[in-house]
Amino acid sequence: MKRHHAIITFLLGAAFFGLNPLFINLGYAAGWTLNEIIVVQAIIALIILWTIGIFALRRHPQAAKKLTIKTVLSLIVAGSFTGLTSILYYASMQYLPVSLAVVLLFQFVWIGVLFEWVFSRKRPSKQTMVTVVLTLVGVLFAADVFNGGLSDITILGFVLGIGSAFSYSAFIIVSGRVAVEVPATIRTPLMITGAALLIFIVFPPHMSLSAEVLSSGSIWLYAGGLALCGLILTPLMFAMSTPHISPGLATILGAVELPVSVIVAYIGLSEYIAPSRWFGVLLILVAIVIGEIKGIWHVLMKR
């Protein structure tokens, strides 16, 4: 995959993740609990991804030879980070306003750059630092923190929210490093198996699901939306794209999730979006362009 194709694919994956707050809040409003929604989400994701994975193995039988026990276990462990992100992020919304939960998640922008600096010994450039600062300022405006204040933050909500940022950063990084020789359509089902196992350990299905839950079309709708955006399309697109871009760039590009969530709230929920929030969205998009200005210029010149 060419670098600019990888960037577009990653942006699409990040955009799908930006739809998660819509589905989780609709689920909460309908009366469903975190454990009910997240367990059904994991079940749906497993069924769909393993259907894709089985067809991919039949189409690429040589790929099965690359699936050693070590590789499979590595993918399962790596995938547990996205399961952990789902648990922490959705749980934080029970203790914090959505805007604050989003702000805490979006600390992954600087955390990802820090991870790359620590683990890859790659010092961030001035361009990257400017991009990170602009992105974080944009996040504060887009999440409307200045109007809502920080008085609603709780210790538990903060721990859950900042934890989701660290786990999400880790997931982005490992997506581009673990078993990259295995096709994404095979790698992703194994990774989401790790996510589902962690979810099932924290929220045992036999304790979370009842006949009433399983027979309700409502929860399958909301959990299905979460599964599609959070555990299917986003991990699949990240698995396809992250081996071709740096972890630091990936975390910066991931900031596109917030503009998507703001736009969805405006269109899908008829939520009033203050001018300051639109300014934040614009600032994030400008930051992404600054972070990748050389790559954009290179692509334009080639054409």
CSV table of C-alpha atoms in Angstrom, one decimal:
chain,number,residue,atom,x,y,z
A,1,MET,CA,0.0,0.0,0.0
A,2,LYS,CA,1.3,3.4,-1.0
A,3,ARG,CA,1.9,5.9,1.8
A,4,HIS,CA,-0.9,8.4,0.7
A,5,HIS,CA,-3.3,5.5,0.3
A,6,ALA,CA,-2.4,4.3,3.9
A,7,ILE,CA,-3.0,7.9,5.2
A,8,ILE,CA,-6.5,7.9,3.6
A,9,THR,CA,-7.3,4.5,4.9
A,10,PHE,CA,-6.2,5.4,8.4
A,11,LEU,CA,-8.2,8.6,8.3
A,12,LEU,CA,-11.3,6.6,7.3
A,13,GLY,CA,-10.7,4.2,10.2
A,14,ALA,CA,-10.3,7.1,12.7
A,15,ALA,CA,-13.4,8.7,11.3
A,16,PHE,CA,-15.5,5.6,12.0
A,17,PHE,CA,-14.2,5.5,15.5
A,18,GLY,CA,-15.5,9.0,15.9
A,19,LEU,CA,-19.1,7.7,15.6
A,20,ASN,CA,-18.8,5.6,18.8
A,21,PRO,CA,-20.0,8.4,21.2
A,22,LEU,CA,-23.2,8.6,19.2
A,23,PHE,CA,-24.1,4.9,19.6
A,24,ILE,CA,-23.0,4.5,23.2
A,25,ASN,CA,-25.0,7.5,24.3
A,26,LEU,CA,-28.1,6.3,22.4
A,27,GLY,CA,-27.6,3.0,24.1
A,28,TYR,CA,-27.4,4.5,27.5
A,29,ALA,CA,-30.4,6.7,26.8
A,30,ALA,CA,-32.4,3.6,25.8
A,31,GLY,CA,-31.7,2.1,29.3
A,32,TRP,CA,-29.0,-0.4,28.5
A,33,THR,CA,-25.9,-0.7,30.7
A,34,LEU,CA,-22.2,-0.7,29.8
A,35,ASN,CA,-21.8,-4.5,30.3
A,36,GLU,CA,-24.8,-5.3,28.2
A,37,ILE,CA,-23.8,-3.1,25.3
A,38,ILE,CA,-20.1,-4.0,25.2
A,39,VAL,CA,-20.6,-7.7,25.4
A,40,VAL,CA,-23.1,-7.7,22.5
A,41,GLN,CA,-20.7,-5.5,20.6
A,42,ALA,CA,-17.9,-8.0,21.0
A,43,ILE,CA,-20.1,-10.9,20.0
A,44,ILE,CA,-21.2,-9.1,16.8
A,45,ALA,CA,-17.6,-8.1,15.9
A,46,LEU,CA,-16.4,-11.7,16.4
A,47,ILE,CA,-19.0,-13.2,14.1
A,48,ILE,CA,-18.5,-10.7,11.3
A,49,LEU,CA,-14.7,-10.6,11.5
A,50,TRP,CA,-14.2,-14.3,11.7
A,51,THR,CA,-16.6,-14.7,8.7
A,52,ILE,CA,-14.2,-12.4,6.8
A,53,GLY,CA,-11.2,-14.2,8.2
A,54,ILE,CA,-12.3,-17.7,7.2
A,55,PHE,CA,-12.9,-16.5,3.6
A,56,ALA,CA,-9.5,-14.8,3.6
A,57,LEU,CA,-7.8,-18.0,4.8
A,58,ARG,CA,-9.4,-19.9,2.0
A,59,ARG,CA,-8.3,-17.3,-0.5
A,60,HIS,CA,-4.8,-17.1,0.9
A,61,PRO,CA,-4.0,-20.6,2.3
A,62,GLN,CA,-0.3,-19.7,2.4
A,63,ALA,CA,-1.0,-17.1,5.1
A,64,ALA,CA,-1.9,-19.9,7.5
A,65,LYS,CA,1.7,-21.0,7.5
A,66,LYS,CA,2.7,-17.6,9.0
A,67,LEU,CA,0.3,-18.1,11.9
A,68,THR,CA,2.7,-19.7,14.4
A,69,ILE,CA,1.6,-20.0,18.0
A,70,LYS,CA,3.8,-17.0,18.9
A,71,THR,CA,2.2,-14.9,16.2
A,72,VAL,CA,-1.3,-15.8,17.2
A,73,LEU,CA,-0.7,-15.0,20.8
A,74,SER,CA,1.1,-11.8,19.9
A,75,LEU,CA,-2.0,-10.7,17.9
A,76,ILE,CA,-4.4,-11.6,20.6
A,77,VAL,CA,-2.4,-9.7,23.2
A,78,ALA,CA,-2.1,-6.7,20.9
A,79,GLY,CA,-5.8,-6.7,20.2
A,80,SER,CA,-6.6,-6.6,23.9
A,81,PHE,CA,-5.6,-3.0,23.8
A,82,THR,CA,-8.7,-2.1,21.7
A,83,GLY,CA,-10.9,-4.0,24.1
A,84,LEU,CA,-9.4,-2.1,27.0
A,85,THR,CA,-10.0,1.2,25.2
A,86,SER,CA,-13.6,0.3,24.6
A,87,ILE,CA,-14.1,-0.6,28.3
A,88,LEU,CA,-12.4,2.5,29.7
A,89,TYR,CA,-13.8,5.0,27.1
A,90,TYR,CA,-17.4,3.9,27.4
A,91,ALA,CA,-17.2,3.6,31.2
A,92,SER,CA,-15.7,7.1,31.5
A,93,MET,CA,-18.9,8.5,29.9
A,94,GLN,CA,-20.9,7.2,32.9
A,95,TYR,CA,-18.9,9.5,35.2
A,96,LEU,CA,-18.1,12.4,33.0
A,97,PRO,CA,-19.9,14.7,30.4
A,98,VAL,CA,-19.2,13.3,27.0
A,99,SER,CA,-17.1,16.4,26.1
A,100,LEU,CA,-14.7,15.7,28.9
A,101,ALA,CA,-14.5,12.0,28.2
A,102,VAL,CA,-13.6,12.9,24.6
A,103,VAL,CA,-10.9,15.4,25.7
A,104,LEU,CA,-9.3,12.8,27.9
A,105,LEU,CA,-9.3,10.2,25.2
A,106,PHE,CA,-7.7,12.6,22.8
A,107,GLN,CA,-4.7,12.9,25.0
A,108,PHE,CA,-3.5,10.0,22.9
A,109,VAL,CA,-2.2,12.6,20.4
A,110,TRP,CA,0.7,13.5,22.6
A,111,ILE,CA,0.9,10.1,24.3
A,112,GLY,CA,1.5,8.5,20.9
A,113,VAL,CA,4.3,10.9,20.0
A,114,LEU,CA,5.8,10.2,23.5
A,115,PHE,CA,5.6,6.5,22.9
A,116,GLU,CA,7.4,6.8,19.6
A,117,TRP,CA,10.1,8.9,21.3
A,118,VAL,CA,10.6,6.5,24.2
A,119,PHE,CA,10.3,3.1,22.3
A,120,SER,CA,11.6,4.1,18.9
A,121,ARG,CA,14.1,6.7,20.0
A,122,LYS,CA,12.6,9.0,17.4
A,123,ARG,CA,12.7,12.6,18.8
A,124,PRO,CA,9.6,14.5,17.5
A,125,SER,CA,10.4,17.3,15.1
A,126,LYS,CA,9.4,20.9,15.5
A,127,GLN,CA,6.7,20.4,12.9
A,128,THR,CA,5.3,17.5,14.9
A,129,MET,CA,5.3,19.5,18.2
A,130,VAL,CA,3.5,22.3,16.5
A,131,THR,CA,0.9,19.9,15.2
A,132,VAL,CA,0.4,18.3,18.6
A,133,VAL,CA,-0.1,21.6,20.3
A,134,LEU,CA,-2.5,22.8,17.7
A,135,THR,CA,-4.4,19.5,17.9
A,136,LEU,CA,-4.8,19.6,21.6
A,137,VAL,CA,-5.9,23.3,21.6
A,138,GLY,CA,-8.4,22.3,18.9
A,139,VAL,CA,-9.6,19.4,21.0
A,140,LEU,CA,-10.4,21.7,23.9
A,141,PHE,CA,-12.4,24.1,21.7
A,142,ALA,CA,-14.2,21.3,19.8
A,143,ALA,CA,-15.2,19.5,23.0
A,144,ASP,CA,-16.5,22.9,24.4
A,145,VAL,CA,-14.5,22.6,27.6
A,146,PHE,CA,-14.1,26.4,27.9
A,147,ASN,CA,-17.9,26.8,28.1
A,148,GLY,CA,-18.6,23.8,30.2
A,149,GLY,CA,-15.6,24.1,32.5
A,150,LEU,CA,-13.8,21.3,34.3
A,151,SER,CA,-16.0,21.3,37.4
A,152,ASP,CA,-17.8,18.2,36.4
A,153,ILE,CA,-14.6,16.0,36.3
A,154,THR,CA,-14.4,13.2,38.9
A,155,ILE,CA,-11.3,11.2,39.9
A,156,LEU,CA,-12.7,8.0,38.7
A,157,GLY,CA,-13.8,9.6,35.4
A,158,PHE,CA,-10.4,11.1,34.9
A,159,VAL,CA,-8.6,7.8,35.6
A,160,LEU,CA,-10.9,5.9,33.1
A,161,GLY,CA,-10.6,8.6,30.5
A,162,ILE,CA,-6.9,9.1,30.6
A,163,GLY,CA,-6.5,5.3,30.7
A,164,SER,CA,-8.4,5.0,27.5
A,165,ALA,CA,-6.0,7.5,25.9
A,166,PHE,CA,-3.0,5.3,26.9
A,167,SER,CA,-4.6,2.1,25.7
A,168,TYR,CA,-5.7,3.6,22.4
A,169,SER,CA,-2.2,5.0,21.7
A,170,ALA,CA,-0.8,1.5,22.4
A,171,PHE,CA,-3.3,-0.1,20.1
A,172,ILE,CA,-2.4,2.3,17.2
A,173,ILE,CA,1.3,1.5,17.7
A,174,VAL,CA,1.0,-2.3,17.9
A,175,SER,CA,-1.4,-2.3,14.9
A,176,GLY,CA,1.6,-1.3,12.8
A,177,ARG,CA,4.2,-3.6,14.3
A,178,VAL,CA,2.7,-7.0,15.2
A,179,ALA,CA,2.7,-9.7,12.5
A,180,VAL,CA,2.5,-7.2,9.6
A,181,GLU,CA,3.4,-10.0,7.2
A,182,VAL,CA,-0.1,-11.5,7.9
A,183,PRO,CA,-2.9,-10.0,5.7
A,184,ALA,CA,-5.1,-7.5,7.6
A,185,THR,CA,-8.2,-9.6,7.0
A,186,ILE,CA,-6.7,-12.4,8.9
A,187,ARG,CA,-4.8,-10.4,11.5
A,188,THR,CA,-7.8,-8.3,12.5
A,189,PRO,CA,-10.0,-11.3,13.6
A,190,LEU,CA,-7.2,-12.5,15.8
A,191,MET,CA,-6.7,-9.1,17.4
A,192,ILE,CA,-10.4,-8.6,18.0
A,193,THR,CA,-10.5,-12.1,19.6
A,194,GLY,CA,-8.0,-10.6,22.2
A,195,ALA,CA,-10.3,-7.6,22.6
A,196,ALA,CA,-13.4,-9.9,23.1
A,197,LEU,CA,-11.6,-12.1,25.6
A,198,LEU,CA,-10.7,-9.2,27.8
A,199,ILE,CA,-14.2,-7.8,27.6
A,200,PHE,CA,-15.7,-11.3,28.5
A,201,ILE,CA,-13.3,-11.5,31.4
A,202,VAL,CA,-14.3,-8.1,32.8
A,203,PHE,CA,-18.0,-8.6,31.9
A,204,PRO,CA,-18.8,-12.4,31.9
A,205,PRO,CA,-21.5,-12.9,29.2
A,206,HIS,CA,-23.5,-15.3,31.5
A,207,MET,CA,-23.8,-12.4,34.0
A,208,SER,CA,-24.4,-9.6,31.4
A,209,LEU,CA,-26.8,-11.2,29.0
A,210,SER,CA,-30.4,-12.3,29.8
A,211,ALA,CA,-33.2,-13.5,27.5
A,212,GLU,CA,-34.6,-10.0,27.6
A,213,VAL,CA,-31.4,-8.5,26.4
A,214,LEU,CA,-30.8,-11.0,23.6
A,215,SER,CA,-34.4,-10.7,22.4
A,216,SER,CA,-34.3,-6.9,22.2
A,217,GLY,CA,-33.8,-5.3,18.8
A,218,SER,CA,-32.7,-2.1,20.4
A,219,ILE,CA,-29.5,-3.3,21.9
A,220,TRP,CA,-28.5,-5.1,18.8
A,221,LEU,CA,-28.9,-1.9,16.8
A,222,TYR,CA,-26.8,0.3,19.2
A,223,ALA,CA,-24.2,-2.5,19.9
A,224,GLY,CA,-24.1,-3.3,16.2
A,225,GLY,CA,-23.2,0.3,15.4
A,226,LEU,CA,-20.5,0.2,18.0
A,227,ALA,CA,-19.2,-3.1,16.7
A,228,LEU,CA,-19.1,-1.8,13.2
A,229,CYS,CA,-17.3,1.4,14.0
A,230,GLY,CA,-15.2,0.4,17.0
A,231,LEU,CA,-14.3,-3.2,16.6
A,232,ILE,CA,-14.6,-4.0,12.9
A,233,LEU,CA,-13.9,-1.1,10.5
A,234,THR,CA,-11.5,0.9,12.6
A,235,PRO,CA,-9.2,-2.0,13.6
A,236,LEU,CA,-9.4,-3.5,10.1
A,237,MET,CA,-8.4,-0.2,8.5
A,238,PHE,CA,-5.7,0.5,11.1
A,239,ALA,CA,-4.3,-3.0,10.4
A,240,MET,CA,-4.1,-2.2,6.7
A,241,SER,CA,-2.6,1.2,7.0
A,242,THR,CA,-0.4,1.5,10.1
A,243,PRO,CA,2.5,-0.6,8.8
A,244,HIS,CA,3.0,2.1,6.1
A,245,ILE,CA,3.0,5.2,8.3
A,246,SER,CA,4.9,6.2,11.5
A,247,PRO,CA,3.3,5.8,14.9
A,248,GLY,CA,3.6,9.5,15.5
A,249,LEU,CA,1.8,10.4,12.3
A,250,ALA,CA,-0.8,7.8,13.0
A,251,THR,CA,-1.7,9.4,16.4
A,252,ILE,CA,-1.9,12.9,14.8
A,253,LEU,CA,-4.1,11.6,12.0
A,254,GLY,CA,-6.3,10.0,14.6
A,255,ALA,CA,-7.4,13.4,15.8
A,256,VAL,CA,-9.9,13.5,12.9
A,257,GLU,CA,-12.2,11.4,15.1
A,258,LEU,CA,-13.3,14.5,17.1
A,259,PRO,CA,-14.4,16.6,14.1
A,260,VAL,CA,-16.4,13.6,12.9
A,261,SER,CA,-18.1,13.2,16.3
A,262,VAL,CA,-19.0,16.9,16.4
A,263,ILE,CA,-20.4,16.9,12.9
A,264,VAL,CA,-22.4,13.7,13.7
A,265,ALA,CA,-23.8,15.4,16.8
A,266,TYR,CA,-24.9,18.4,14.7
A,267,ILE,CA,-26.4,16.4,11.8
A,268,GLY,CA,-27.6,13.2,13.6
A,269,LEU,CA,-28.7,14.6,16.9
A,270,SER,CA,-29.6,18.1,15.9
A,271,GLU,CA,-27.2,19.3,18.7
A,272,TYR,CA,-26.3,23.0,18.7
A,273,ILE,CA,-22.6,23.5,18.0
A,274,ALA,CA,-21.2,26.8,19.2
A,275,PRO,CA,-18.9,28.7,16.9
A,276,SER,CA,-16.0,28.0,19.2
A,277,ARG,CA,-16.5,24.3,18.7
A,278,TRP,CA,-16.4,24.7,14.9
A,279,PHE,CA,-13.2,26.7,15.4
A,280,GLY,CA,-11.8,23.7,17.3
A,281,VAL,CA,-12.8,21.4,14.4
A,282,LEU,CA,-11.1,23.7,11.9
A,283,LEU,CA,-8.0,23.9,14.1
A,284,ILE,CA,-7.7,20.1,14.3
A,285,LEU,CA,-8.0,19.8,10.5
A,286,VAL,CA,-5.3,22.5,10.0
A,287,ALA,CA,-3.1,20.7,12.5
A,288,ILE,CA,-3.4,17.5,10.5
A,289,VAL,CA,-2.5,19.3,7.2
A,290,ILE,CA,0.5,20.9,8.9
A,291,GLY,CA,1.6,17.5,10.2
A,292,GLU,CA,1.5,16.0,6.7
A,293,ILE,CA,2.2,19.0,4.5
A,294,LYS,CA,5.3,17.5,3.0
A,295,GLY,CA,3.5,14.3,2.1
A,296,ILE,CA,0.6,16.2,0.6
A,297,TRP,CA,2.9,18.4,-1.5
A,298,HIS,CA,4.8,15.3,-2.6
A,299,VAL,CA,1.6,13.6,-3.8
A,300,LEU,CA,0.4,16.8,-5.6
A,301,MET,CA,3.8,17.1,-7.4
A,302,LYS,CA,3.7,13.5,-8.6
A,303,ARG,CA,0.3,14.2,-10.2
